[in-house]
Each structure stands twice: as C-alpha cells, then as structure tokens.
Tab-separated table of C-alpha atoms and ligand atoms in Angstrom:
chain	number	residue	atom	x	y	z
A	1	UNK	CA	2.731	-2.382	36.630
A	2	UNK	CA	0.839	-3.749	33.955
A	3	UNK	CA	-0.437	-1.775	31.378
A	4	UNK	CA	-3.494	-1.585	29.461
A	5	UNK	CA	-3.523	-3.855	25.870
A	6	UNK	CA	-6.010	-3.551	22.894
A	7	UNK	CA	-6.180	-5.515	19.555
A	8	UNK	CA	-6.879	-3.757	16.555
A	9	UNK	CA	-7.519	-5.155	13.474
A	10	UNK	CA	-7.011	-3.424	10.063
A	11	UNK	CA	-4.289	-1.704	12.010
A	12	UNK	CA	-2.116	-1.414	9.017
A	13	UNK	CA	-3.486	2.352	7.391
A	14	UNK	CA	-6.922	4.621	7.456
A	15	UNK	CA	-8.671	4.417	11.130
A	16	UNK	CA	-7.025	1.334	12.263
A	17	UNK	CA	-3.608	2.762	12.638
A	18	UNK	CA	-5.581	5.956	13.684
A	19	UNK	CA	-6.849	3.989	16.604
A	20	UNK	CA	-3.805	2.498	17.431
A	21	UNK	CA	-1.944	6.356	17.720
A	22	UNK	CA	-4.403	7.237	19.522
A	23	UNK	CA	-4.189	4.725	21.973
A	24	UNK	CA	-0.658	3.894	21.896
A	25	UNK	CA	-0.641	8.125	23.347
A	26	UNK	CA	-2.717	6.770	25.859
A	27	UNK	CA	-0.433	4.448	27.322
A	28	UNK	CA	-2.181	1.036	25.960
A	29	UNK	CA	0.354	-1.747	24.863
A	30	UNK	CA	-1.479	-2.953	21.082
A	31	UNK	CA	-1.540	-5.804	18.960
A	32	UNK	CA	-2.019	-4.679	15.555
A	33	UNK	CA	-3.487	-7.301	13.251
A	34	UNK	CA	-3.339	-6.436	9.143
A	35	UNK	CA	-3.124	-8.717	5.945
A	36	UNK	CA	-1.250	-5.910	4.431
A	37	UNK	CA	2.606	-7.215	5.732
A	38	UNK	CA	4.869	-4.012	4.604
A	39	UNK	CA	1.935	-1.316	5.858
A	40	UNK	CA	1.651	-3.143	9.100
A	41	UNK	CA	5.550	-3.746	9.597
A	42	UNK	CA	5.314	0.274	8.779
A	43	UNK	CA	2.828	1.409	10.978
A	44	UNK	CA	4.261	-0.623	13.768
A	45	UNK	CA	8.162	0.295	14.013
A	46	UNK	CA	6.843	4.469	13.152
A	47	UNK	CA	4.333	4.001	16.522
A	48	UNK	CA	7.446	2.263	18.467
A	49	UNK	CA	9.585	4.878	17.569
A	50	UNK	CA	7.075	7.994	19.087
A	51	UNK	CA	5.835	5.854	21.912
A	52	UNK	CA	6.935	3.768	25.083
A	53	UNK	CA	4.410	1.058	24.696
A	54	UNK	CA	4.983	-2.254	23.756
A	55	UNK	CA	3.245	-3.665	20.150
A	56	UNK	CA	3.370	-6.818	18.663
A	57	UNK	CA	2.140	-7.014	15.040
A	58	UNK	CA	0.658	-10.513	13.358
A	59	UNK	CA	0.114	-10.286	9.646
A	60	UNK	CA	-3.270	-12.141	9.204
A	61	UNK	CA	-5.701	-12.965	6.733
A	62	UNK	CA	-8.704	-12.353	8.451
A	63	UNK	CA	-11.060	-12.741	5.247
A	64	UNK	CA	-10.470	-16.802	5.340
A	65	UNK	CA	-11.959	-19.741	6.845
A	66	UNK	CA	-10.852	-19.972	10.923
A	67	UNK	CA	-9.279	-17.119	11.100
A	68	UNK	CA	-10.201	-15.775	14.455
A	69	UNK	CA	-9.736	-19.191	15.988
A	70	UNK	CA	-5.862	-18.894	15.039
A	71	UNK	CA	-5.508	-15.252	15.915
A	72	UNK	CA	-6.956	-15.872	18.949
A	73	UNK	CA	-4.893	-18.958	19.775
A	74	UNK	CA	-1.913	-16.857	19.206
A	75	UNK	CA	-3.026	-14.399	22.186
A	76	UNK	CA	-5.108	-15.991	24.085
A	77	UNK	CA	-2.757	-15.657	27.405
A	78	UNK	CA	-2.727	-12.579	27.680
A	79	UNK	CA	-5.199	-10.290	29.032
A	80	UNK	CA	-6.962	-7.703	26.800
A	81	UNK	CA	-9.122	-4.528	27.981
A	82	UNK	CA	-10.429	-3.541	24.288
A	83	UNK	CA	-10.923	-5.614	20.860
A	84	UNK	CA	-11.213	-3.293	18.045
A	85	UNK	CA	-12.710	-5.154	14.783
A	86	UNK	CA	-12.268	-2.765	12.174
A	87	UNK	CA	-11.031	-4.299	9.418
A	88	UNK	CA	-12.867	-3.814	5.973
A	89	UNK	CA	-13.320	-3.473	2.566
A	90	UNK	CA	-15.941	-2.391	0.357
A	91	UNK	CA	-16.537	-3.524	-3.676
A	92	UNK	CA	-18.589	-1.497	-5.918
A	93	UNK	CA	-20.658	-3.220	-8.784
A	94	UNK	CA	-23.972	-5.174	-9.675
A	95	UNK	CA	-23.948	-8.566	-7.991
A	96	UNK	CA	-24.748	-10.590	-10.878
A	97	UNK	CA	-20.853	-9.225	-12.519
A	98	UNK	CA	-18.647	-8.886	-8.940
A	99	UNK	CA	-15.917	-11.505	-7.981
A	100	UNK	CA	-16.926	-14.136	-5.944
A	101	UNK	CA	-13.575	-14.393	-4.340
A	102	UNK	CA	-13.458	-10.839	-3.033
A	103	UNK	CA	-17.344	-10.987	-1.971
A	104	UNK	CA	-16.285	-14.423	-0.074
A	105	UNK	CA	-13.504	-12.587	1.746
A	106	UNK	CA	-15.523	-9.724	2.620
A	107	UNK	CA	-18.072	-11.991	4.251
A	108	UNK	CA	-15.738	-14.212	6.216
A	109	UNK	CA	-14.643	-10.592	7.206
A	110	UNK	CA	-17.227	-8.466	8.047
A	111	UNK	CA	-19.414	-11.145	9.532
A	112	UNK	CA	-17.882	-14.224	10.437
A	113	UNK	CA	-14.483	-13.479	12.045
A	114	UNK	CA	-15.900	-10.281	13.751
A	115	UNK	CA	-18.198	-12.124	14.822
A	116	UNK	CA	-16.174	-15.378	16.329
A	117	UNK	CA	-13.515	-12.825	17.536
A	118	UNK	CA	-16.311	-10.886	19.691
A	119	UNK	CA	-17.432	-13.958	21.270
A	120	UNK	CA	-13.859	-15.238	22.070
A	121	UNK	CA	-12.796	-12.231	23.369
A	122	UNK	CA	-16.155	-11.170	24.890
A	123	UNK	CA	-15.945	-14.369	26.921
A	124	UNK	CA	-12.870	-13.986	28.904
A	125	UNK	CA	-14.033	-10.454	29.300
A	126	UNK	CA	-16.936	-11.533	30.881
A	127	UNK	CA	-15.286	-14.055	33.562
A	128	UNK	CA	-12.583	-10.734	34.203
A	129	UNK	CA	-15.618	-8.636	34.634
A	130	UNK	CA	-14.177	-5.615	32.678
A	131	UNK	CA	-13.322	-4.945	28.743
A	132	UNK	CA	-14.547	-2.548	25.926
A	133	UNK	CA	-15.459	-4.341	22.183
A	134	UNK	CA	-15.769	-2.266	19.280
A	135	UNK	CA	-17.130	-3.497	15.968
A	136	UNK	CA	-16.915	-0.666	13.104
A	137	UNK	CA	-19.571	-0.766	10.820
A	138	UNK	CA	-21.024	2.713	8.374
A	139	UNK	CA	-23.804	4.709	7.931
A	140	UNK	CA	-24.079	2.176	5.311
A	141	UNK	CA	-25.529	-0.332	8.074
A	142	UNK	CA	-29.311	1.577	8.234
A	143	UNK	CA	-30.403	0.983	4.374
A	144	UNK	CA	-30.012	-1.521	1.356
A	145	UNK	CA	-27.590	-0.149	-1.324
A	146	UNK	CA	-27.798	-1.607	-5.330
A	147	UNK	CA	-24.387	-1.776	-6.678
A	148	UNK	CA	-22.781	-2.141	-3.253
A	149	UNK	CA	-25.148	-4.901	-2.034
A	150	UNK	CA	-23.035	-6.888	0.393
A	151	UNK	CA	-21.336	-3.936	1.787
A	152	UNK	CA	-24.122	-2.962	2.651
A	153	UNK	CA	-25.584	-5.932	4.108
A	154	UNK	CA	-22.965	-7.205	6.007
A	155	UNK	CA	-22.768	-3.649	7.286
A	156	UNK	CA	-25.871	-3.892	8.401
A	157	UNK	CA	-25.772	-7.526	10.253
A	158	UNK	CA	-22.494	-5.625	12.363
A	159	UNK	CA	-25.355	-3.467	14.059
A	160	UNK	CA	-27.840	-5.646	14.362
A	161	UNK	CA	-25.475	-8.237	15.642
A	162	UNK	CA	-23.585	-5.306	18.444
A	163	UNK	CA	-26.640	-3.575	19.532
A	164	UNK	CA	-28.503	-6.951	20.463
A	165	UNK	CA	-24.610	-8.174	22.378
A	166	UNK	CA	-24.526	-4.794	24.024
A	167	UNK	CA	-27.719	-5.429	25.437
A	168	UNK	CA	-27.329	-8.988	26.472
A	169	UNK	CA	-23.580	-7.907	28.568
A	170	UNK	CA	-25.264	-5.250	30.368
A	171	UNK	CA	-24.167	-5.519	34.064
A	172	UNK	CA	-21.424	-7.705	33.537
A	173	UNK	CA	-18.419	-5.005	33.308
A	174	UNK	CA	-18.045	-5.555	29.477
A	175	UNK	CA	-19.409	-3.242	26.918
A	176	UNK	CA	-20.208	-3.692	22.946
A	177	UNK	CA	-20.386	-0.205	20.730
A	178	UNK	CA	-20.876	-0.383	17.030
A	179	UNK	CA	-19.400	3.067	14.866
A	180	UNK	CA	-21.329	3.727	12.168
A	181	UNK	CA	-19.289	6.762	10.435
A	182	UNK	CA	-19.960	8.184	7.435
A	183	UNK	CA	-17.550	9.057	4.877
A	184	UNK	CA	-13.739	9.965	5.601
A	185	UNK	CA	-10.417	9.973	3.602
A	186	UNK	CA	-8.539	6.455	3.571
A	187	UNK	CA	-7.689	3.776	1.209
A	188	UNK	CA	-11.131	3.037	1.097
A	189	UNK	CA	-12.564	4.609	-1.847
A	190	UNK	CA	-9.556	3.284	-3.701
A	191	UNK	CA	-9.636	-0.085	-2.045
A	192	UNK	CA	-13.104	-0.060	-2.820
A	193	UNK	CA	-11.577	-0.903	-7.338
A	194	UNK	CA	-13.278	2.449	-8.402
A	195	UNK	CA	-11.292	4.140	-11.078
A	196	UNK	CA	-9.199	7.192	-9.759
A	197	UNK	CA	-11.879	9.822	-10.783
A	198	UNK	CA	-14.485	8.574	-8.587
A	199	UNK	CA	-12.406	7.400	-5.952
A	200	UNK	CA	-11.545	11.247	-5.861
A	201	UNK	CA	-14.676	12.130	-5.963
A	202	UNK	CA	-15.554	10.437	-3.134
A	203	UNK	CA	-12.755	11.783	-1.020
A	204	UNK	CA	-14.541	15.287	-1.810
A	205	UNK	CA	-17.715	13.997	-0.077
A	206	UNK	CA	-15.548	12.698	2.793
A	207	UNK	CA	-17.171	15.492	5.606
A	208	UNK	CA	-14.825	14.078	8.669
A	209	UNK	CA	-11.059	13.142	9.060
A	210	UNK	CA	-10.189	9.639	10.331
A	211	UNK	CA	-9.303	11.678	13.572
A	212	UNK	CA	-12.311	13.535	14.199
A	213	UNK	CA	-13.817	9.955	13.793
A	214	UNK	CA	-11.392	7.698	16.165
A	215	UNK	CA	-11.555	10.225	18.819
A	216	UNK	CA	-15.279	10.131	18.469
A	217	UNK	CA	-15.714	6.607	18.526
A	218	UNK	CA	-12.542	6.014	21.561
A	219	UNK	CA	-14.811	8.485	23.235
A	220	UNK	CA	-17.980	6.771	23.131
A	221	UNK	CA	-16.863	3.316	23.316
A	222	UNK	CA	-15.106	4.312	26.642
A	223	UNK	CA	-18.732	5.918	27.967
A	224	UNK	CA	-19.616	2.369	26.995
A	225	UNK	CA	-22.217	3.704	24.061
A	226	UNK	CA	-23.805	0.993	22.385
A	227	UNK	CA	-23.832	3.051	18.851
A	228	UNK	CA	-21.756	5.803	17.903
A	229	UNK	CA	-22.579	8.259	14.822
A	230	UNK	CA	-19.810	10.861	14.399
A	231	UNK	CA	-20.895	14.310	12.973
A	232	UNK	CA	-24.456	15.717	13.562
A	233	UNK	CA	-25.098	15.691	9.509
A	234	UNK	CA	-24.497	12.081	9.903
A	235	UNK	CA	-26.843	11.372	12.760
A	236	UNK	CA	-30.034	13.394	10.820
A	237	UNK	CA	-28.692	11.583	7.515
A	238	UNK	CA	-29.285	8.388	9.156
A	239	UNK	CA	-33.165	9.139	10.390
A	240	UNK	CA	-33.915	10.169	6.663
A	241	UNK	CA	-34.678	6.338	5.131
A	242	UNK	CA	-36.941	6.242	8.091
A	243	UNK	CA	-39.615	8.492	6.733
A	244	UNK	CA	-38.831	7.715	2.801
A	245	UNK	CA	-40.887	5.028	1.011
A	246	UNK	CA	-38.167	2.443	0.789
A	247	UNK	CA	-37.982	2.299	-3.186
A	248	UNK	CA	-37.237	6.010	-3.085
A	249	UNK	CA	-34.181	5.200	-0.920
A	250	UNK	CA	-32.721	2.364	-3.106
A	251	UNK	CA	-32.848	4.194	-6.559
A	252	UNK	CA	-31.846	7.607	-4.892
A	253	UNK	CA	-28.764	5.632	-3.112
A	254	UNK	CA	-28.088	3.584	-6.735
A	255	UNK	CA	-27.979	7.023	-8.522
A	256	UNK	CA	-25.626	8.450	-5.779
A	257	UNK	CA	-22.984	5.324	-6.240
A	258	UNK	CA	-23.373	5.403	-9.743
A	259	UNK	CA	-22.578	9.188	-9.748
A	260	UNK	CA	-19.429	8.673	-8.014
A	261	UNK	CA	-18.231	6.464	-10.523
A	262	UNK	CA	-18.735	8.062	-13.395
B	301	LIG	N1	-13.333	5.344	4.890
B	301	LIG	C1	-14.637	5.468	4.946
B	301	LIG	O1	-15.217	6.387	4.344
B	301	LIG	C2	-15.463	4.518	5.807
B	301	LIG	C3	-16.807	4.849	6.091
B	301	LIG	C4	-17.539	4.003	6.894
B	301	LIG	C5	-16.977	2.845	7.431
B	301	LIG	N2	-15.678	2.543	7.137
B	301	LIG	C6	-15.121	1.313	7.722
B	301	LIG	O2	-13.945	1.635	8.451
B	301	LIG	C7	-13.106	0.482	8.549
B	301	LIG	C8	-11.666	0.887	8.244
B	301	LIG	O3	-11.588	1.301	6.893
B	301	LIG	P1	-10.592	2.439	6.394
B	301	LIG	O4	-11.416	3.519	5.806
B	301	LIG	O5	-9.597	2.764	7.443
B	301	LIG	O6	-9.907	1.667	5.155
B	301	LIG	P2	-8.377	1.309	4.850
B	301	LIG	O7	-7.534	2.533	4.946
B	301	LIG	O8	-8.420	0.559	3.555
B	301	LIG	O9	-7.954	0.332	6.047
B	301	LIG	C9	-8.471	-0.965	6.190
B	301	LIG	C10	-7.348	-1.887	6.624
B	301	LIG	O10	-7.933	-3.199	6.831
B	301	LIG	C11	-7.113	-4.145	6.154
B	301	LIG	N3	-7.841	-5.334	5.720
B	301	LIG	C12	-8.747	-5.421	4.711
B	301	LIG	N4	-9.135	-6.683	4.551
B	301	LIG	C13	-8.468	-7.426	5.481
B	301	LIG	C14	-8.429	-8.798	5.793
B	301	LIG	N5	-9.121	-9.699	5.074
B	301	LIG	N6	-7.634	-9.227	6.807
B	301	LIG	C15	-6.877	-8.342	7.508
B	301	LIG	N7	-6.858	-7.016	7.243
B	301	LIG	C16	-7.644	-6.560	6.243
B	301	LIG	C17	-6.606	-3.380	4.932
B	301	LIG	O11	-5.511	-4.047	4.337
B	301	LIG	P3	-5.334	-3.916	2.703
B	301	LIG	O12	-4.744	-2.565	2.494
B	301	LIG	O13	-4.421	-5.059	2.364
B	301	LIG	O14	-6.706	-4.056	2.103
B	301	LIG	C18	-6.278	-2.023	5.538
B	301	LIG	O15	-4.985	-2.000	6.111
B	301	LIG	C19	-13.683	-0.546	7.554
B	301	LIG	O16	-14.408	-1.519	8.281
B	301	LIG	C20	-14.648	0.279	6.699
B	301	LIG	O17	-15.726	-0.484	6.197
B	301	LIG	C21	-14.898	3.342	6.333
C-alpha cells in the first residue's frame, strides 16, 4: 500500500521539523528540504529512528536563483499529497544599512521559490485531483513594519498570493492555506542577527509553542482553510491595524522592534 508523502521545507529545526513529527506520527512518508546540512541530517535519522515511515532529506539552497526548478526535478516522479513551504528568515534593521545579500536570499525565498514550487506542485495536484499546499507566512503579513521592511513585505505578498490561489483551485480537489502565526520560540529571533538580549526578549513575547502552532495549522490546512491564525489574541491582534490610522501603526510597530532590541 502506498502511503501518504509531504515535502517540507525548512525541515531542518523550529516548525519545520515540528511539521514533519507531526506528520511522520501520522503515517506520511516526508521529504525534508533544509540548507542547514548537519540540522537536517539530524532531524532526519532522530525521526527514522521513532517512526516507520520512509524520509529522504535534500540539502538545498532554496534562497538562490532556480531553485525550485531543481528541487522539483529531483522529485518530480513521485506523487505528493501536501507541499509545505515554510522555510524563512527574518533580518532586523533600516533598509538603507541591511545586507543586500541576505535581503536577496530572503526574496528568492519567501517569494520566488514558494511561489514556483506552489505552481509546480499545484499543477500535478490539479491533474490528480487531490493535494493540500501550505505556504507559512506571520501575523507580520497584515501591516508594513520600519526596520523589518522586507520581512514584512514579502510576508505580506505570501497571503495575498495564497488567498487569491485558494480561490482560483476551488472545486478541483486541491486546497491552498496560508498560516499566519504570531510569535513562538525557534531559531528565529536569533536567526533573525539580533544580539542575545533581544533575541531573549523576544522569546518572552513568544505566546504559543511551535506545537500548539503545527497542530493548528495541520488542522486547518486538512479542513482545507484558506487562512489560519493560531491563538484568539492573535486573530483580534490582527483586526487592530484595521481601525488605526495607518501612521499610528508604523511608528507604534517601529517602537515595538526597536524595543526588542535594545
Ligand atoms: N518563530 C516565529 O516567531 C515565527 C512567527 C511567524 C512566522 N514564522 C515563520 O515560520 C517559518 C519557520 O520559521 P521558524 O520559526 O521555525 O525558524 P527556524 O527555527 O529558524 O527554522 C527555519 C528553517 O528554515 C531554514 N532555511 C532558512 N533559509 C533557507 C533557505 N534559503 N533554504 C533552505 N532552508 C532555509 C533554516 O535553516 P538555517 O538554520 O540554515 O537558517 C531553518 O532550518 C518561517 O517562514 C518564519 O518566517 C516564524
């Protein structure tokens, strides 16, 4: 019998490998994708050890040029029931001073491989009739943010992007959800080249484990939700901006960043 298989990506640490426990429990072969070689070669022998499931691992850059194209190349034979894209990285700073390089990656990231890999994948899910696509964006995606501009705003493009998908596949078997957590205790924050104080201090304001949010979002992707919001706070945090004068929102949000880094 064959059994179910999902690609992660970001499968390495923080919700990725969440997601992959979690569904590695529930009987689905994986294919865990990470840049990070020694976390993924990690996270993938200590998931074959407690489960029977099969997982292949491919360390892969997916912040470059054509990326998706050769991931998907090297998978394209077999059949796949869910595509997680939840690989991500945020950068902290004013965007006349960041690094070009690491802004270049996170775009080829966040927008253009997620992006290429939904439409690959969404494709052969279509002709098959069946499949579940999940693209993990933040809270992050429903205002502008100074000093975390293009975190932000390629947060944002993820749920304009899945929301108008999800309602273009309707009828066709395949669904497209985009989670938009809030904050929750991973490499992020660290990831994220704040100094250790602030990176702690963020992990304070963390108000959900990665668990609470990959059940949440398994969950609702599996309902076939189109957007998923875990923790009530969250979901009234994110109708705030809506009746705030928009100025209000970016200096209150710069203040809050800036805060956490001090
Ligand atoms: N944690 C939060 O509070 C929070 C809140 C809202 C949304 N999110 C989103 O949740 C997702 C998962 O983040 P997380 O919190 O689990 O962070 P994490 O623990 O840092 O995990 C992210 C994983 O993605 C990998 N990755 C980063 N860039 C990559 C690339 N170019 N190619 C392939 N793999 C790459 C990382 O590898 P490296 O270790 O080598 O970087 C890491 O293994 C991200 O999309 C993030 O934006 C997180």
């Amino acid at each position: 019998m064959n059994r179910k298989l999902a690609l992660i990506t970001g499968a390495a640490s923080g919700l990725g490998y969440e997601f992959c426990r979690l569904l590695a429990a529930d009987g689905y072969d994986l294919v865990m994708v990470d840049r990070d070689r020694e976390g993924l070669e990690q996270s993938a022998s200590k998931l074959q050890q407690k489960s029977g499931v099969t997982i292949q691992s491919y360390v892969k850059d997916l912040g470059r040029n054509h990326a998706a194209g050769e991931l998907y190349k090297e998978v394209e034979d077999r059949e796949f029931d869910i595509l997680i894209n939840n690989a991500g990285f945020g950068l902290y700073g004013h965007f006349a001073n960041t690094d070009w390089e690491i802004e270049e990656t996170m775009l080829h990231l966040h927008v253009l491989t997620l992006t290429h890999l939904t439409k690959l994948f969404l494709q052969k899910m279509i002709r098959r009739g069946s499949g579940r696509i999940m693209n993990v964006s933040s809270m992050a995606a429903f205002q502008p943010c100074p000093t975390m501009s293009l975190y932000y705003a390629s947060k944002g493009y993820m749920l304009y992007f899945s929301e108008a998908v999800a309602n273009e596949v309707k009828g066709t078997g395949v669904t497209v959800t985009v989670l938009l957590p809030g904050l929750f205790n991973t490499n992020f924050a660290r990831t994220a080249a704040m100094n250790s104080g602030s990176a702690e201090r963020q992990e304070k304001a963390a108000n959900s484990t990665v668990e609470q949010v990959a059940k949440k979002a398994l969950k609702g992707m599996m309902k076939g939700k189109i957007r998923v919001i875990p923790g009530f706070s969250n979901k009234l945090m994110v109708l705030l901006p809506r009746f705030l004068p928009r100025n209000f929102v970016l200096s209150a949000l710069r203040r809050i960043q800036e805060r956490l880094r001090q």
